[in-house]
Coordinates of C-alpha atoms and ligand atoms in Angstrom, one line a residue:
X126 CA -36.9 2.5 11.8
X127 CA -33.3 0.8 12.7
X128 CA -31.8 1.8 15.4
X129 CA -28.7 3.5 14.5
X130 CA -27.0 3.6 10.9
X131 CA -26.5 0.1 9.6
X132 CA -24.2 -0.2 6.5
X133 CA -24.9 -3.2 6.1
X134 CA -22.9 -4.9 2.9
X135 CA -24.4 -8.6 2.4
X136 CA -21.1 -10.9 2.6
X137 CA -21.0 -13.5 0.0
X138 CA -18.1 -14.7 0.6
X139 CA -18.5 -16.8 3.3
X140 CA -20.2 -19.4 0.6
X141 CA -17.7 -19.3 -1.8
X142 CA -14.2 -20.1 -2.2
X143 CA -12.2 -16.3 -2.3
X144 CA -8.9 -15.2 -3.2
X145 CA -7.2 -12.7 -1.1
X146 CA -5.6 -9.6 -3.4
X147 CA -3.4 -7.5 -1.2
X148 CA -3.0 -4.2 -2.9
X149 CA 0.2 -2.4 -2.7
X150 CA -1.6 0.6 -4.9
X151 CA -0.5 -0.3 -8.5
X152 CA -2.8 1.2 -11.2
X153 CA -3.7 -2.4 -12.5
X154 CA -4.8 -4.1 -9.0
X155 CA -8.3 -4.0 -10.1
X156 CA -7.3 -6.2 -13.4
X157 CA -6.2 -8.6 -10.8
X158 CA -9.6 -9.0 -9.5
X159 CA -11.0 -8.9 -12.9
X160 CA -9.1 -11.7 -14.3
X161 CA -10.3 -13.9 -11.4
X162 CA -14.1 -12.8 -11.6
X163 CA -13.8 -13.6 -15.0
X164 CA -12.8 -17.3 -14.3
X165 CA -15.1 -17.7 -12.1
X166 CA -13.0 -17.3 -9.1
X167 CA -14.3 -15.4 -6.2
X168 CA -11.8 -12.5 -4.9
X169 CA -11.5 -9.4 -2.7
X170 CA -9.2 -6.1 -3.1
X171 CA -8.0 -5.0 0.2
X172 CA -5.1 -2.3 0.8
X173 CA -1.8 -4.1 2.4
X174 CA -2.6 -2.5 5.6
X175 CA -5.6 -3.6 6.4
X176 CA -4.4 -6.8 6.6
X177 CA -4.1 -8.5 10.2
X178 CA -4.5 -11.8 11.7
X179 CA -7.8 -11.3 12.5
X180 CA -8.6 -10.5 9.1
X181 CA -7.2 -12.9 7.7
X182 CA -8.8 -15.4 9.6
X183 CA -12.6 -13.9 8.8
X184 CA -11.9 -13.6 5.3
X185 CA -10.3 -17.2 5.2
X186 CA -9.0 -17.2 2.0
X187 CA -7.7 -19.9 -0.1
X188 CA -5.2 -17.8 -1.9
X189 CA -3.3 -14.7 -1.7
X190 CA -2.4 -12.5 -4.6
X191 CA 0.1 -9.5 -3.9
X192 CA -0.2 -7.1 -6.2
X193 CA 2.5 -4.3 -7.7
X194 CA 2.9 -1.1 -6.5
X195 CA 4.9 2.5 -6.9
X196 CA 7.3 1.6 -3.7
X197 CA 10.6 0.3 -3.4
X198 CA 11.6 -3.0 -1.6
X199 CA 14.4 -0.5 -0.3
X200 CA 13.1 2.3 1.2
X201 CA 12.7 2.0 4.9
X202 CA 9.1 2.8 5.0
X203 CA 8.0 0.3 2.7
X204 CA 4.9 -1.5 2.6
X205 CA 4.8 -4.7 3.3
X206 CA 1.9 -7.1 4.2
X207 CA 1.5 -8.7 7.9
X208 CA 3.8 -12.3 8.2
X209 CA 0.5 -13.6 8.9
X210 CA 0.1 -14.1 5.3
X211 CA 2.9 -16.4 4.9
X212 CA 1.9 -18.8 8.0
X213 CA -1.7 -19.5 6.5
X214 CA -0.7 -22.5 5.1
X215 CA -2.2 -21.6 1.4
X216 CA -0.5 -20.5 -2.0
X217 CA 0.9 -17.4 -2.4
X218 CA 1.5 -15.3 -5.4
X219 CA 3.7 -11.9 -5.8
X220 CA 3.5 -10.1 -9.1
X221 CA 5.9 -7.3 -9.5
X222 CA 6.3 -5.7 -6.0
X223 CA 4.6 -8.4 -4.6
X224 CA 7.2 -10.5 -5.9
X225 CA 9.2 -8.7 -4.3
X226 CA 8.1 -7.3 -1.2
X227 CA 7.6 -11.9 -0.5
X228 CA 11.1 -12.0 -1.1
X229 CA 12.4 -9.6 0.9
X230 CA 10.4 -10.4 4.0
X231 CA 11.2 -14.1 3.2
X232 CA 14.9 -13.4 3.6
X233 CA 16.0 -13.0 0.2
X234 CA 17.4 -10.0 -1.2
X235 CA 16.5 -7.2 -3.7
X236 CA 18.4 -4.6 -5.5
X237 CA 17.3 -1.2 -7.4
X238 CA 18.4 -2.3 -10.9
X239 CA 20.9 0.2 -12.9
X240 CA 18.0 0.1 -15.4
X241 CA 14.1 0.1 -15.2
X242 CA 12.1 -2.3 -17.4
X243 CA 8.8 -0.7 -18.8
X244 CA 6.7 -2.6 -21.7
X245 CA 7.5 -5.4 -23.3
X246 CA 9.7 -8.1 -22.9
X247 CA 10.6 -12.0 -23.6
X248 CA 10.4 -14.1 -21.2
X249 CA 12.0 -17.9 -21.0
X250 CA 10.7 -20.9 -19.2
X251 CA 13.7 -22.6 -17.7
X252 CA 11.6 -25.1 -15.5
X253 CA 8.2 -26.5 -16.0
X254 CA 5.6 -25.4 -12.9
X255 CA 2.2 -25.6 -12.1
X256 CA 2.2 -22.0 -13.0
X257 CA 2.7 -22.6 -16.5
X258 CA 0.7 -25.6 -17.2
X259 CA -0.8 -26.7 -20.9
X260 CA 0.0 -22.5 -21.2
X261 CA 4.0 -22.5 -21.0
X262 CA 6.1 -25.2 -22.7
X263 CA 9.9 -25.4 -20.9
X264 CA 12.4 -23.4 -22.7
X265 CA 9.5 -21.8 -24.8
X266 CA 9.8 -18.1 -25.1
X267 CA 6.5 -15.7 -24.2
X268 CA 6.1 -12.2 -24.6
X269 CA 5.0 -10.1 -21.0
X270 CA 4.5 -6.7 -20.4
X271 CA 6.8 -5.6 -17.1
X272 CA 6.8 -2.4 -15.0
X273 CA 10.0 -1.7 -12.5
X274 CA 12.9 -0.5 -11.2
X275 CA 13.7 -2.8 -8.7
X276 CA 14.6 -7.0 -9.1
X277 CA 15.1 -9.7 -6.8
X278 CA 19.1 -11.0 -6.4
X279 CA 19.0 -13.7 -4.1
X280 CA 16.3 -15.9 -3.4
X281 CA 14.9 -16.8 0.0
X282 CA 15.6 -20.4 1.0
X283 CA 13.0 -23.3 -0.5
X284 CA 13.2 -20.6 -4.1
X285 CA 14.3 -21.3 -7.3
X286 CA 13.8 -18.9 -11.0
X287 CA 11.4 -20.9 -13.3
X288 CA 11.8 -18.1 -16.1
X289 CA 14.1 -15.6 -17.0
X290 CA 14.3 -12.6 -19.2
X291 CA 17.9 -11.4 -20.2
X292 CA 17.8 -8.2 -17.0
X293 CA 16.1 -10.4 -15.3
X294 CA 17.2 -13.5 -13.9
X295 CA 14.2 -14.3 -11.8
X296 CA 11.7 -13.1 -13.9
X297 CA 9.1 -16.2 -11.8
X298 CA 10.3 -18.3 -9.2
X299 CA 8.5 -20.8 -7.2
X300 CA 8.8 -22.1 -3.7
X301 CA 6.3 -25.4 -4.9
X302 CA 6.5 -27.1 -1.2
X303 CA 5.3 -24.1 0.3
X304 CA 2.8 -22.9 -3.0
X305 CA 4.4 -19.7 -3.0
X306 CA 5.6 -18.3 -6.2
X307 CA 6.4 -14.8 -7.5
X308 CA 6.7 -13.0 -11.3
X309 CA 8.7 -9.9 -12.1
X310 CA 6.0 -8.9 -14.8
X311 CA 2.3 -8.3 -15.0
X312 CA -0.4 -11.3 -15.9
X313 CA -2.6 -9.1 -15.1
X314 CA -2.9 -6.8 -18.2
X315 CA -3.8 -8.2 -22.0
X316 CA -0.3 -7.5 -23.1
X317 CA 1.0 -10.3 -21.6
X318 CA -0.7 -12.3 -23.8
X319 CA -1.5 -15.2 -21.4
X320 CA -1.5 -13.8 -18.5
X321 CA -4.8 -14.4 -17.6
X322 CA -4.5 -18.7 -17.9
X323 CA -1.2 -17.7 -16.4
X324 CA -3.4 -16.8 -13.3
X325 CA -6.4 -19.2 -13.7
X326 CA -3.4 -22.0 -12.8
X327 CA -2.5 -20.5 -10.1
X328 CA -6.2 -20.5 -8.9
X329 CA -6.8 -23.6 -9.9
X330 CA -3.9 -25.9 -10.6
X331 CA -1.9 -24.3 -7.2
X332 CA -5.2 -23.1 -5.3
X333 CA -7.0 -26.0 -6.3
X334 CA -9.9 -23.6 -6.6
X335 CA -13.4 -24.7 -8.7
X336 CA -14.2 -21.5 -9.4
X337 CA -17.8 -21.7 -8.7
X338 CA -18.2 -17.6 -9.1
X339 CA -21.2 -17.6 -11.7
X340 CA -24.4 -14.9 -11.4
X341 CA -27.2 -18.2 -10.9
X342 CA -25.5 -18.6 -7.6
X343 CA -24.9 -14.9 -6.6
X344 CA -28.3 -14.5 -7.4
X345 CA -29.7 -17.2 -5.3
X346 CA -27.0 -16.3 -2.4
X347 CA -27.9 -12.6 -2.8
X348 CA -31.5 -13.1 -2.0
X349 CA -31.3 -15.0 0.6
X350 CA -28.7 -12.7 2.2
X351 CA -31.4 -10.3 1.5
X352 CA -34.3 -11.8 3.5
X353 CA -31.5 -12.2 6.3
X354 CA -30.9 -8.6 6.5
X355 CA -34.2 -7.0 6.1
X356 CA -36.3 -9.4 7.9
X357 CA -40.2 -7.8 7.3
X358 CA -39.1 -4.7 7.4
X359 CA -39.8 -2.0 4.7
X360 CA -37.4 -1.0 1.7
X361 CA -36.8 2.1 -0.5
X362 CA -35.1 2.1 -4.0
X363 CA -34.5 5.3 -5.4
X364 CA -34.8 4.4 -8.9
X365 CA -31.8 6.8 -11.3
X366 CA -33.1 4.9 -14.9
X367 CA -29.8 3.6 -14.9
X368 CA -28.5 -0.1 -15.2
X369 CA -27.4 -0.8 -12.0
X370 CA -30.6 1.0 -9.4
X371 CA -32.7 -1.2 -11.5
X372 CA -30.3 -4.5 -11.5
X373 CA -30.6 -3.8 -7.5
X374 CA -34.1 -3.2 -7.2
X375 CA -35.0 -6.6 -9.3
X376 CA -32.9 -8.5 -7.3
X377 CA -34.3 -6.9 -3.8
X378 CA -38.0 -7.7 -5.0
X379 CA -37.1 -11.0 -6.3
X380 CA -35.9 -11.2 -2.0
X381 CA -38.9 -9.6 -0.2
X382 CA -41.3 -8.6 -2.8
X383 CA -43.8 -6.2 -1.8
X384 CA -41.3 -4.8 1.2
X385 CA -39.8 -2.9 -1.6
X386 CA -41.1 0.3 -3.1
X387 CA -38.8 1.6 -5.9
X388 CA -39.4 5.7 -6.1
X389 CA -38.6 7.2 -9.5
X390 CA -37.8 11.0 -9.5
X391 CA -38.4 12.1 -12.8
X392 CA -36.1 15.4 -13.2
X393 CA -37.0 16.1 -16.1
X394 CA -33.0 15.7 -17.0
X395 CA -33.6 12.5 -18.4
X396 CA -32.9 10.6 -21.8
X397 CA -36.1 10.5 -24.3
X398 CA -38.5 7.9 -23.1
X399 CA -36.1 6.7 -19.9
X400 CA -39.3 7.8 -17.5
X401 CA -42.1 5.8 -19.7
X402 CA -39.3 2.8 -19.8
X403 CA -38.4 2.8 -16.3
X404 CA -42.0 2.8 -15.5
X405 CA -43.7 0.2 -17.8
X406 CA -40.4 -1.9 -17.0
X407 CA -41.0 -1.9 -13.0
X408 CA -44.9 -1.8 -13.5
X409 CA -45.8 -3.9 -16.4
X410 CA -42.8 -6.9 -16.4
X411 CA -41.8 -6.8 -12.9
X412 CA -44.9 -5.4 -11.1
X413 CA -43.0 -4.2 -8.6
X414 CA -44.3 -1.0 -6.5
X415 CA -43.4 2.3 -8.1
X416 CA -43.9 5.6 -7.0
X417 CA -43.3 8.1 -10.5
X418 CA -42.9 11.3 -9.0
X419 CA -43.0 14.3 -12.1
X420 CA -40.3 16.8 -10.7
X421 CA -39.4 18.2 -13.6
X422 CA -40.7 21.9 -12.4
X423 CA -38.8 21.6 -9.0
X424 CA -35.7 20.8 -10.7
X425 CA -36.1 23.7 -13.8
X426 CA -37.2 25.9 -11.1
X427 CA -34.2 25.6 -8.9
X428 CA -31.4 25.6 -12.2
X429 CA -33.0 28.7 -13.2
X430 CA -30.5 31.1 -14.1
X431 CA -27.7 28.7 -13.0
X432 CA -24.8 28.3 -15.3
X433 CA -21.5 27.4 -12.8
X434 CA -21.0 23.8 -13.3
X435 CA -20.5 23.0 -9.5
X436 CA -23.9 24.9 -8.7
X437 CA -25.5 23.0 -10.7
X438 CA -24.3 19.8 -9.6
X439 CA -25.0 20.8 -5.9
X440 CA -28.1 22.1 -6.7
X441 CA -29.5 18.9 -8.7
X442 CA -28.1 16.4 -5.2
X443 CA -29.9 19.1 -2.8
X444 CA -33.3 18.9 -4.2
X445 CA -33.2 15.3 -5.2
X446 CA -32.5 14.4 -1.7
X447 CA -35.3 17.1 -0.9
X448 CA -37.7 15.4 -3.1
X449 CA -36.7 11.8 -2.4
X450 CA -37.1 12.8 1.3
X451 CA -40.5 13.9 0.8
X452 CA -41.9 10.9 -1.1
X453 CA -39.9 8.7 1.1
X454 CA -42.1 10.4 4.6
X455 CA -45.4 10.7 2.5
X456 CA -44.8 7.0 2.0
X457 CA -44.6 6.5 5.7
X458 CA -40.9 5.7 6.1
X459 CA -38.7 3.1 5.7
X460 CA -36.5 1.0 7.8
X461 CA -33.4 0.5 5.0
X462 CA -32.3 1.9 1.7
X463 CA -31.5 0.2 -0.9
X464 CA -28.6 1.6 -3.8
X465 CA -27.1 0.1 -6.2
X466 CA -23.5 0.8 -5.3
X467 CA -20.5 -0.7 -6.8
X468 CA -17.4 -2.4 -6.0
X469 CA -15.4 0.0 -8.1
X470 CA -17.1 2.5 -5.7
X471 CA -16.4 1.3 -2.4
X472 CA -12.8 -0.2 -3.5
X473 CA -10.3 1.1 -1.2
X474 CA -7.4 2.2 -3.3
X475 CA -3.5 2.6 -2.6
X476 CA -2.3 6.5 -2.8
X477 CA 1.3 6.9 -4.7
X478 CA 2.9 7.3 -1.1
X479 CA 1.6 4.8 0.2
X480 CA -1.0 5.7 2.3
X481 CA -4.4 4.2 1.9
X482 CA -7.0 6.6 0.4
X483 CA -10.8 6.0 0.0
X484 CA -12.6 6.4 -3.4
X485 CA -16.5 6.3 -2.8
X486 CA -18.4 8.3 -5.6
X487 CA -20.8 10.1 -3.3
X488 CA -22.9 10.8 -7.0
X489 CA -23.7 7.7 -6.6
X490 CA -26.1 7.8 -4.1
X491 CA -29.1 9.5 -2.9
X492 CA -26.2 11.2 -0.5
X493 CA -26.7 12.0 3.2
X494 CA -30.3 10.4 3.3
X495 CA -30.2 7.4 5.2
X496 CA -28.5 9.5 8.0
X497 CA -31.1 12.2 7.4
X498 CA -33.9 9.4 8.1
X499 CA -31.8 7.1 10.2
X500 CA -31.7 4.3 7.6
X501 CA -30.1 1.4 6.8
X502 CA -28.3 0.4 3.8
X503 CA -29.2 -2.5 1.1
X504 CA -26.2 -2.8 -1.5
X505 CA -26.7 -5.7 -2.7
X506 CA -23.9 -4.8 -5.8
X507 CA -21.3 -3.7 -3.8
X508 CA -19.1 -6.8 -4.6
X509 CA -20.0 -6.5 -8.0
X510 CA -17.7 -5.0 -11.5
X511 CA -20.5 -3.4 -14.2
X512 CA -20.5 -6.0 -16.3
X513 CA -20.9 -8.7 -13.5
X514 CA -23.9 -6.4 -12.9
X515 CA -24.8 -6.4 -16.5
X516 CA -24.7 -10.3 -16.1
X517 CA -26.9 -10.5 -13.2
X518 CA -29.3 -7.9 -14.8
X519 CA -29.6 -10.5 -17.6
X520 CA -29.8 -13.2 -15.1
X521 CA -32.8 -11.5 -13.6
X522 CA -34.4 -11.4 -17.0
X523 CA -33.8 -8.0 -17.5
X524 CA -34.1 -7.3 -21.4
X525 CA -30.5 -6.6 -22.8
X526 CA -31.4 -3.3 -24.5
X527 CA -31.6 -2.0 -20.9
X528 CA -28.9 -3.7 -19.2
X529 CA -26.5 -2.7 -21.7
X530 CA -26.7 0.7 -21.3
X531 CA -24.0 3.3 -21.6
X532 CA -23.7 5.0 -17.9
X533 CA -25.4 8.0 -17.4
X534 CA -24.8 10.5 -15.1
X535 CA -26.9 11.8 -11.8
X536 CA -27.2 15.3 -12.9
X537 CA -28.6 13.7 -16.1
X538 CA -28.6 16.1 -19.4
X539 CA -27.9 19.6 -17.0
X540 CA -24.2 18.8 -17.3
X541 CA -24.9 18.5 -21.0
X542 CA -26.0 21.9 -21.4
X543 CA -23.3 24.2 -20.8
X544 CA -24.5 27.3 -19.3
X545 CA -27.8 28.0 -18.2
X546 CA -30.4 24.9 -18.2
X547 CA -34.1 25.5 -19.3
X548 CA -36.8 23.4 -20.1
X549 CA -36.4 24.3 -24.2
X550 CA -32.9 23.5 -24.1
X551 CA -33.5 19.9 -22.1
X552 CA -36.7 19.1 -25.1
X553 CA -34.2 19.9 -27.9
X554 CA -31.2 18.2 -26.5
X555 CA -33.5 15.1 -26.1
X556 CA -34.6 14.7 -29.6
X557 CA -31.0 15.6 -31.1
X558 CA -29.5 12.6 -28.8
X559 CA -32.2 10.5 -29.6
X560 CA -31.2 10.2 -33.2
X561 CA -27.7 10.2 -32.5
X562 CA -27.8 7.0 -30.1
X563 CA -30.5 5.5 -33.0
X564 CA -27.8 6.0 -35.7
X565 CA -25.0 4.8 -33.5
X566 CA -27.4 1.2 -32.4
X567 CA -28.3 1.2 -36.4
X568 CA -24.4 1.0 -37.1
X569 CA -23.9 -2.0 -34.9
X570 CA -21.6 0.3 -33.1
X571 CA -23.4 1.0 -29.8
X572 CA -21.2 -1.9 -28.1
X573 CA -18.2 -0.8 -28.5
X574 CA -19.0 2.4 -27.3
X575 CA -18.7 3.1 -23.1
X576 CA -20.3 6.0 -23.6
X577 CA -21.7 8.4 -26.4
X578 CA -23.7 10.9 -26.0
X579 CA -25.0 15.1 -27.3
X580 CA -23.7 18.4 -25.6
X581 CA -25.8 21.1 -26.5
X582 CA -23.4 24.3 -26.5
X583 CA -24.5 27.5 -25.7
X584 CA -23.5 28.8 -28.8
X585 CA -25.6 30.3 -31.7
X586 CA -24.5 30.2 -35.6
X587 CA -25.5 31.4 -38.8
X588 CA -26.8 28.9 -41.1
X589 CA -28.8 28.9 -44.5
X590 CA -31.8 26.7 -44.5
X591 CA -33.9 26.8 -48.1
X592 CA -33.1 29.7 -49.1
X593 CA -33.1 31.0 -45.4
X594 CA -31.0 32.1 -42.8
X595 CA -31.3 30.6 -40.0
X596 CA -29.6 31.5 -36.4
X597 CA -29.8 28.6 -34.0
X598 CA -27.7 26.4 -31.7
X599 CA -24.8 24.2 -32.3
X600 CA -24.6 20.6 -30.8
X601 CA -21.9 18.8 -30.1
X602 CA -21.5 14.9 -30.5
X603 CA -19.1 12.9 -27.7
X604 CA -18.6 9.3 -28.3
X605 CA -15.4 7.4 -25.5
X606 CA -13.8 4.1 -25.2
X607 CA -13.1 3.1 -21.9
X608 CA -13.1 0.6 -19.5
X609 CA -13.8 2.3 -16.4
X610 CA -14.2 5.9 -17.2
X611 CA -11.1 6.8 -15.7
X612 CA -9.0 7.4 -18.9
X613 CA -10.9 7.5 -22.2
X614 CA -10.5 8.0 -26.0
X615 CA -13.0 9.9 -28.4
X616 CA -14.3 6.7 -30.7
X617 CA -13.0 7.3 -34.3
X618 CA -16.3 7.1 -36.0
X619 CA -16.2 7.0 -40.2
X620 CA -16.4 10.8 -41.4
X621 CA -19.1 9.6 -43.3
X622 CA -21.3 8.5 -40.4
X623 CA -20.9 11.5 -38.5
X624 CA -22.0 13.5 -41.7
X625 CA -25.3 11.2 -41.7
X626 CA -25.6 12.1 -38.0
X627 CA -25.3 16.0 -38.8
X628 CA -27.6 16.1 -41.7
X629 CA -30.6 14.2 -39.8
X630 CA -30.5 15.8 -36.3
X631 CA -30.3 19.3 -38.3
X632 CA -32.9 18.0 -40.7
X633 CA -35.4 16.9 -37.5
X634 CA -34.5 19.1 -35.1
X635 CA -35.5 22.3 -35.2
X636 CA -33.3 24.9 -33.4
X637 CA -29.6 23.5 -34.2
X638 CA -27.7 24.2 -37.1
X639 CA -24.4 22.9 -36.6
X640 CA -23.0 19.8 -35.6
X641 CA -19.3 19.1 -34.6
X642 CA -17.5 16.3 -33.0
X643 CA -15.5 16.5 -29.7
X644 CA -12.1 14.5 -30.4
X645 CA -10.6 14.8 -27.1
X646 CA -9.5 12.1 -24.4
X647 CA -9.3 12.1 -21.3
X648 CA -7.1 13.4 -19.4
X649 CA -6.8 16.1 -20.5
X650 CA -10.5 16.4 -21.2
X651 CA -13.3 14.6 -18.8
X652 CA -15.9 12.4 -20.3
X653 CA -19.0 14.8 -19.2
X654 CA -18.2 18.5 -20.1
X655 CA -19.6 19.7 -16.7
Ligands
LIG40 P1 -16.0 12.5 -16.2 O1 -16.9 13.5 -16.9 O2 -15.6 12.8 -14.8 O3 -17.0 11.2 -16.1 O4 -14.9 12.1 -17.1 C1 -16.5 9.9 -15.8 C2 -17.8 9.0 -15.8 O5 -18.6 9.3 -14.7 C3 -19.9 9.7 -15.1 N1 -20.3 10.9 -14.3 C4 -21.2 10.7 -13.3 N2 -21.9 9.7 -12.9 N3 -22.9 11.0 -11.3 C5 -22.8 9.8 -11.9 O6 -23.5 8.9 -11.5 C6 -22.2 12.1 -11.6 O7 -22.4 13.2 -11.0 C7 -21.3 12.0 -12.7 N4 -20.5 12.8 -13.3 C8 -19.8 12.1 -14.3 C9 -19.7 10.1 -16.6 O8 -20.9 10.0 -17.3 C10 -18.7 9.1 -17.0 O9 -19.2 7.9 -17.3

């Protein structure tokens, strides 16, 4: 066993070149980082007060991106980043607050324009710049998307604009002997149409960054950081059936191999077939060591009679621990962990008012148990967005049926059934989403879905059948786009289509009757129903 509670988070960053992204708590930060990743650039979110010399000399970076944010430049508690930043010697860029939070504590000056600027505007080049390169021709005009009320007025000494907008006059500037430069609008999001090369030359051309970010070397890095950590000591992966447990425990085995055993708690809340794949996947292509255990009595047993949302929930994380706990002592212990825990989980995010605010999704993981057992942790996907882990699953050889995945929730189908939650309920709910995520992959349209998926309502209508009535239950079809879950739309299937999708699931299914579509977004509705 460790001796006390290691969170240990394997650091790649040490081998790679890494951008710096000082968050001053706008909703699109994370795009930031995205737009990097996705360029092969290596980056790191971290709130603008975290940020200290020492810091800064640990994470070493070879570029600092400041971020937007709610704030104004003119109120007296504003957040601003340590000077620190500015004495490193590498390029700087501001975007939106950032832009202007530099300014300000580079001696320039800022006002609080008469007028905000939201959405879209025209920007001119007035001065060609690294920035811009093979993207931005001088005098060219280029649609952005900007956010704020405050601008810049006077630049600080070594500035000067290099595009304007008609409100605003330094809509980027550049400080080129220094590398700093700062834009009043966002790259960051797809309206500004090239925002993202926009970015990629700053990385590159004013960075001079390779961008040597790709999956083959995470991988290679990962494992080895791996081995480093765990030493011969013994591993547990709770397997969910879900993308990113599996993408974790592959990459784990492919470190230490038979130091890992992956334990599977089948709750009998599961997809159709997701145990008998999650099995013959570890066992038969991997032949990594798999303990199945068949909990789907515990779990029935302990929702029985159940129907408040919340106790549900709680009483699905209690006895999963419970179980998990069991297997994992039966098993003879283990001296780490291992979950497959995002970045967009542990990412600490900026609250309106400015104070920092931590976002972990405690559903995540199998919660409480490494302090229960004294454990430490193995995350070897904590720097990771989902579809990085979707490219490292593939990497890894994973077949792309199962890496591509919609998400699926812990509490599995209970937060599908409305209500009570029995075993009947679970078998029908199955079969009806079954065809309904068959139809949806035979459409080509499973892709372009985040997430779609079968409510079974505890509702009953009347119905004729033959020439019979019939009295059964009615089942709801969901279907979102998204890109993080946060905010979603219901997918605007063909009518037709979702007629197909009624007549077979009533046709097959025996017990529903009705079928009806759930067209709201979110907010105001969540993506789950539970
Ligand atoms: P909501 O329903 O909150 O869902 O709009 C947002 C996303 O989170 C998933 N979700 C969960 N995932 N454990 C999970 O691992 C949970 O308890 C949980 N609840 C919701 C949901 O499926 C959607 O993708």
């Amino acid at each position: 066993m460790a001796d006390s509670l290691q969170t240990i988070a394997p650091q790649v960053h040490q081998h790679h070149e890494r951008v710096l992204v000082v968050d001053f708590g706008s909703q699109v930060t994370q795009l930031i980082a995205r737009r990097l990743r996705e360029d092969g650039v290596y980056c790191e979110v971290h709130p603008f007060n975290r940020i200290g010399k020492a810091m800064l000399d640990e994470f070493a970076p070879k570029g600092v991106i400041l971020s937007g944010g709610p704030s104004s430049v003119k109120r007296a508690d504003r957040p601003h980043v340590d000077d620190a930043v500015f004495a490193l010697g590498v390029p700087v860029l501001g975007i939106c607050y950032g832009q202007q939070i530099m300014v300000d504590q580079l001696g320039g000056e800022v006002e609080t324009a008469r007028e905000r600027e939201f959405g879209r505007a025209d920007v001119t080049v007035q001065t060609q710049s690294a920035l811009f390169q093979t993207v931005w021709a001088e005098n060219g005009t280029y649609p952005v998307w900007m956010s704020h009320g405050d601008r810049v007025v006077r630049l600080p000494e070594g500035f000067h604009p290099i595009a304007t907008t008609p409100s605003a006059p330094f809509a980027a500037i550049a400080d080129e002997l220094r590398g700093f430069y700062g834009v009043q609008f966002h790259p960051e999001v797809s309206h500004t149409l090239d925002g993202a090369r926009l970015l990629s030359n700053f990385t590159r051309q004013i960075c001079g960054l390779k961008g040597d970010w790709t999956m083959a070397a995470f991988r290679e890095e990962m494992t080895a950081k791996i081995r480093q950590q765990v030493g011969d000591a013994r591993v547990l992966c709770g397997l969910s059936g879900g993308v990113d447990s599996a993408v974790a425990a592959v990459l784990i085995h492919e470190a230490i191999g038979d130091q890992l055993t992956c334990v599977f708690v089948d709750t009998g809340l599961m997809r159709k077939d997701e145990g008998r794949q999650v099995v013959d996947l570890f066992r038969g292509s991997y032949n990594i060591p798999l303990v199945h255990v068949e909990a789907e009595d515990t779990f029935m047993g302990v929702l029985d009679g159940l129907d408040d949302p919340e106790a549900k929930r709680k009483a699905i994380g209690k006895t999963f621990i419970d179980v998990f706990e069991a297997e994992a002592k039966k098993l003879g212990g283990a001296d780490f962990l291992a979950q497959g825990t995002l970045y967009p989980d542990v990412i600490e995010s900026v609250s309106f008012d400015g104070g920092p605010s931590v976002t972990i999704k405690s559903h995540h993981n199998v919660g409480g148990l490494p302090e229960r057992m004294n454990m430490g942790l193995v995350e070897p996907l904590r720097e990771l967005f989902k579809d990085e882990v979707r490219a490292l699953g593939r990497e890894l050889g994973l077949p792309d049926g199962f890496v591509s995945r919609h998400p699926f929730p812990g509490p599995g189908l209970a937060i599908r059934i409305p209500g009570a939650v029995t075993k009947e309920k679970a078998d029908l709910l199955r079969e009806a989403d079954a065809i309904y995520l068959d139809m949806i992959r035979e459409e080509g349209l499973y892709d372009a879905i985040w997430q779609a998926f079968s409510v079974l309502l505890p509702v009953r209508t009347v119905g004729v059948m033959g020439d019979e009535r019939t009295y059964d239950w009615v089942l709801a079809l969901r279907a979102v786009t998204s890109t993080d879950g946060m905010t979603a739309d219901s997918y605007p299937f063909e009518h037709d289509f979702l007629s197909r999708v009624s007549t077979r699931i009533i046709n097959e299914v025996r017990g529903i009757n009705r079928v009806v579509y759930d067209v709201t977004s979110k907010p105001p509705g969540t993506i789950e129903w539970e």
